[in-house]
PDB file of C-alpha atoms in Angstrom:
ATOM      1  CA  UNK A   1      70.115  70.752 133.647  1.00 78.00           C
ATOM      2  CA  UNK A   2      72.373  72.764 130.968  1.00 80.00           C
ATOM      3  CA  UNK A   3      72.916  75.908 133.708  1.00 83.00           C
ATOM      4  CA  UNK A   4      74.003  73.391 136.611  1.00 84.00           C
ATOM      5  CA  UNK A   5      76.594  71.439 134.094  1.00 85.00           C
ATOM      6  CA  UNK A   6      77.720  74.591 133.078  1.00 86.00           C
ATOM      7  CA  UNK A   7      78.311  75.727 136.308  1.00 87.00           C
ATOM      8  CA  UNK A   8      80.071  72.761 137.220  1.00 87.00           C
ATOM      9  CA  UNK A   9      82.264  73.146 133.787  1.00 87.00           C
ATOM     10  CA  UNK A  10      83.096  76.382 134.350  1.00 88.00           C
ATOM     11  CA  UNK A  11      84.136  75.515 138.055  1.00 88.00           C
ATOM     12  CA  UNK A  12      86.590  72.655 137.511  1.00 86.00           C
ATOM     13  CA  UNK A  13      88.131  75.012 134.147  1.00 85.00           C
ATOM     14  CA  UNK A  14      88.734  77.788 136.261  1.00 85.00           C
ATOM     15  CA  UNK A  15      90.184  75.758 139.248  1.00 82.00           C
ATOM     16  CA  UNK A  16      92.600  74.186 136.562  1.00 76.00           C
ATOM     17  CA  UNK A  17      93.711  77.332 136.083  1.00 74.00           C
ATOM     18  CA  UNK A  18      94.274  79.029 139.258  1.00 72.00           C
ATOM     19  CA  UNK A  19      96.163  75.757 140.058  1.00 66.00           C
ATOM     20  CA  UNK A  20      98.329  76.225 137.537  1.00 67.00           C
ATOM     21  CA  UNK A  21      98.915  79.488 138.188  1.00 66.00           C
ATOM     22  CA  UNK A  22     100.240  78.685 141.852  1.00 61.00           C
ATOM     23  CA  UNK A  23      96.638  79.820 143.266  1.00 57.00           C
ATOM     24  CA  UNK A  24      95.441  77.046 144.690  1.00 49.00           C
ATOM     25  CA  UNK A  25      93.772  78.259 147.963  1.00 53.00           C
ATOM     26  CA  UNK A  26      93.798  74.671 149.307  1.00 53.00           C
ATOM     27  CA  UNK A  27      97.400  74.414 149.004  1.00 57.00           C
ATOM     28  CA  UNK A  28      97.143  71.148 147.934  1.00 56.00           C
ATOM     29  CA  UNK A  29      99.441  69.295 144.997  1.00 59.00           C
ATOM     30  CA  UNK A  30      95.837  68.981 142.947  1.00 65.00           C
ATOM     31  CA  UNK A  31      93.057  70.967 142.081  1.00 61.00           C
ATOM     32  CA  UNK A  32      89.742  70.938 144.377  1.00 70.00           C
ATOM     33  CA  UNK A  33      86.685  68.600 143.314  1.00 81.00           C
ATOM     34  CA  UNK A  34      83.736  69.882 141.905  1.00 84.00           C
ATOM     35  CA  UNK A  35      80.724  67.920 142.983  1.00 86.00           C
ATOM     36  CA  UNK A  36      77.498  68.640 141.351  1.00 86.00           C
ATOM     37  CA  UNK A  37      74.089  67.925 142.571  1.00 87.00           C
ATOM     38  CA  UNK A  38      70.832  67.626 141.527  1.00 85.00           C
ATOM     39  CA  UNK A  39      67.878  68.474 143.790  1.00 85.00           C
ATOM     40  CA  UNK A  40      64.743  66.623 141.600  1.00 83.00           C
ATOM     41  CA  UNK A  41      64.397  62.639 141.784  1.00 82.00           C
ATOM     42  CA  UNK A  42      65.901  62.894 137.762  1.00 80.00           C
ATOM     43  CA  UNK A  43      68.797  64.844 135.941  1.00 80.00           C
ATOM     44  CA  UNK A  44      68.412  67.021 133.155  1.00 77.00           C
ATOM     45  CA  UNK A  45      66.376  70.411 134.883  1.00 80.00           C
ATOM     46  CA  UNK A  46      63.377  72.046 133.589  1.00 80.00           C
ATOM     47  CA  UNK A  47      62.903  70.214 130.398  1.00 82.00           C
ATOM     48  CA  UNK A  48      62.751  65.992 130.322  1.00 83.00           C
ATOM     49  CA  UNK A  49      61.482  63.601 128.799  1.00 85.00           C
ATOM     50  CA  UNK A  50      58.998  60.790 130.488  1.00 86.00           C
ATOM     51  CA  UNK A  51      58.305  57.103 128.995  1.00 90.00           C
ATOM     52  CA  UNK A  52      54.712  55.792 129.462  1.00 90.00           C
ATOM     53  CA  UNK A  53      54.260  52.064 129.948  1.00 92.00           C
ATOM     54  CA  UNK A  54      52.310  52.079 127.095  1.00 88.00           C
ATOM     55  CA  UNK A  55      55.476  53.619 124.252  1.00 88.00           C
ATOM     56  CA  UNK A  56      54.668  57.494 124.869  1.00 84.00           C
ATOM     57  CA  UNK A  57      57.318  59.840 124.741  1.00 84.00           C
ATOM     58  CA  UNK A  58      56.196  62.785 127.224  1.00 83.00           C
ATOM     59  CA  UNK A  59      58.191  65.976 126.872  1.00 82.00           C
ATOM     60  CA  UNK A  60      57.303  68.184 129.788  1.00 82.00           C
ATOM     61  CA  UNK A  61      59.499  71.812 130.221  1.00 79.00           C
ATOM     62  CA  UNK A  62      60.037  74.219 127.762  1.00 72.00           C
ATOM     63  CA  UNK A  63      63.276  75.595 126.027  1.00 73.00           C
ATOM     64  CA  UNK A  64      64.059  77.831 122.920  1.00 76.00           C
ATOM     65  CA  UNK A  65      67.472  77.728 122.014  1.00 80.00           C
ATOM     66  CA  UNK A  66      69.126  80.835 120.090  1.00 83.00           C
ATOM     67  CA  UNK A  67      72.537  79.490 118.149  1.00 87.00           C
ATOM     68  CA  UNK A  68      73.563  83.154 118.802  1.00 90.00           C
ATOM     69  CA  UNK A  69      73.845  83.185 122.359  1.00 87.00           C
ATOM     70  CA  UNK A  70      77.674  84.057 123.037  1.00 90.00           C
ATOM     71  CA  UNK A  71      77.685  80.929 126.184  1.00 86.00           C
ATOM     72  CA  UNK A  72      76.754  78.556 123.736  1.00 87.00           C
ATOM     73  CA  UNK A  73      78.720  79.001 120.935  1.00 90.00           C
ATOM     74  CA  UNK A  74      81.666  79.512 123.626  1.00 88.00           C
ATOM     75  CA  UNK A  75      80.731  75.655 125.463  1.00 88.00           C
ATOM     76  CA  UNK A  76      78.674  73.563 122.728  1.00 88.00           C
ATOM     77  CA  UNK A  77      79.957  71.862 119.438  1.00 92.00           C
ATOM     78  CA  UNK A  78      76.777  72.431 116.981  1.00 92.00           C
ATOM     79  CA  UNK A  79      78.547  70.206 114.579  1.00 93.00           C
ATOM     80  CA  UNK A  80      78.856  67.797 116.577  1.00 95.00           C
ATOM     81  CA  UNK A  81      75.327  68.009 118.105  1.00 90.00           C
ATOM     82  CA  UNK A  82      74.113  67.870 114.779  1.00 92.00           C
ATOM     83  CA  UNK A  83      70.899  70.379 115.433  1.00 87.00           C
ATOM     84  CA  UNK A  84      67.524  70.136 113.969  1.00 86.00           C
ATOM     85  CA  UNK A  85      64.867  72.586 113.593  1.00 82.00           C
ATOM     86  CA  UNK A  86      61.548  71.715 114.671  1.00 80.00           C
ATOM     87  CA  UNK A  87      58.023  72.547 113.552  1.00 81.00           C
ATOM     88  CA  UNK A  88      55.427  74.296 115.994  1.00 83.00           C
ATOM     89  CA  UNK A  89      53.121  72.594 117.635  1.00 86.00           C
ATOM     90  CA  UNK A  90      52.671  68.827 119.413  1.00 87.00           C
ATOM     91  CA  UNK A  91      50.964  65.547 119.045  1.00 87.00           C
ATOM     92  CA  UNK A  92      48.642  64.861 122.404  1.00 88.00           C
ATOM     93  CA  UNK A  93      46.663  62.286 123.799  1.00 86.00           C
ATOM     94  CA  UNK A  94      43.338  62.535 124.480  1.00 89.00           C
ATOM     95  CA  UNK A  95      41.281  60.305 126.974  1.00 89.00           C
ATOM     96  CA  UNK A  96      39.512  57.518 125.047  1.00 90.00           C
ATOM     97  CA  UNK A  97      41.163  58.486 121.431  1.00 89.00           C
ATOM     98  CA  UNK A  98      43.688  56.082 120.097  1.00 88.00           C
ATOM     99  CA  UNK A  99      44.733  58.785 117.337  1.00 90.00           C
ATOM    100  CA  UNK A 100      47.212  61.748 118.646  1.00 90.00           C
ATOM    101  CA  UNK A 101      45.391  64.996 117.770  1.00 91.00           C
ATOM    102  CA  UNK A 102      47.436  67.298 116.773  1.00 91.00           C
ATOM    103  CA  UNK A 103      48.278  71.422 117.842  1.00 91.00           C
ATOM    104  CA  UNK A 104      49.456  73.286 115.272  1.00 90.00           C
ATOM    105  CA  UNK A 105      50.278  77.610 115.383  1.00 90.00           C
ATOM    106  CA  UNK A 106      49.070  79.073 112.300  1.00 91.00           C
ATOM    107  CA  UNK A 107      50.343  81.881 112.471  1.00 92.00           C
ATOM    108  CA  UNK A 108      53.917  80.401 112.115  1.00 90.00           C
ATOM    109  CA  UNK A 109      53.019  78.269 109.517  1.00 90.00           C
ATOM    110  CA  UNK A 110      50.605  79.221 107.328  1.00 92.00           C
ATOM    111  CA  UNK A 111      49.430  75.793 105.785  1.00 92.00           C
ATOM    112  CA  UNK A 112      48.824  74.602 109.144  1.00 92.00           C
ATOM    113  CA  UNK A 113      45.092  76.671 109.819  1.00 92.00           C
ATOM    114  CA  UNK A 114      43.015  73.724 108.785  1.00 92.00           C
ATOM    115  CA  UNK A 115      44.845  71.080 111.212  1.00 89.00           C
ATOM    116  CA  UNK A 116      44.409  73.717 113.949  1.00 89.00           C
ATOM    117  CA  UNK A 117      40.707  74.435 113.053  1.00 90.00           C
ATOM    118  CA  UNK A 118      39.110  70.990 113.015  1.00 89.00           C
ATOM    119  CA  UNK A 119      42.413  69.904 116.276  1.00 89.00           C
ATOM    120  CA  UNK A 120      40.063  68.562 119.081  1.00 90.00           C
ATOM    121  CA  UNK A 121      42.305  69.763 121.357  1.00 89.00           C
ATOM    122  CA  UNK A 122      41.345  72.896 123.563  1.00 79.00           C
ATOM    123  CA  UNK A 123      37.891  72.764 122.382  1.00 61.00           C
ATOM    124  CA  UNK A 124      34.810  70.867 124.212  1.00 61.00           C
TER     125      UNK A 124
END
């Protein structure tokens, strides 16, 4: 995920720089190697997305990002990333519905209480 290629960022900068600096503790002409692993069957950590055979999208995980957190300004290009802001709630699908019903928080967004009312989902 984002943590472990951070890590491995902030590993390989930092060996740059102690090689430069005559440091190397290897004492070799070229900065160490920094191999990173990943310990699931897929990259990409606690949040992923899975394809269905039948054209679903499934996000599974959960993230909030905060634009203020000093790491990510420091590492990430938000120009560049081009970030989008995205309503509460999901589209789900339900066992013998061929409509996604949808979850919607009211209490973020106001105009949303009748979609959450009649939403089939979390009720019997």
């Amino acid at each position: 995920g984002i943590s472990g290629l951070t890590a491995a960022i902030t590993a390989a900068e930092n060996s740059k720089q102690q090689s430069s600096k005559g440091n190397d503790i290897s004492q070799s002409p070229s900065p160490p190697s920094i191999l990173l692993l990943e310990s699931d069957s897929a990259v990409g950590g606690r949040v992923r997305s899975d394809y269905t055979d039948d054209g679903f999208i499934l996000d599974r995980g959960f993230a909030v990002f905060v634009e203020e957190y000093p790491q990510s300004k420091k590492m990430l290009d938000y120009d560049a990333l081009d970030l989008k802001q995205f309503l509460p709630g999901a589209k789900v699908k339900l066992q013998g519905r061929d409509k996604l019903a949808t979850v919607a928080d009211p209490l973020r967004r106001r105009r949303d209480i009748f979609t959450a009312l009649v939403s089939p989902v979390g009720t019997p």
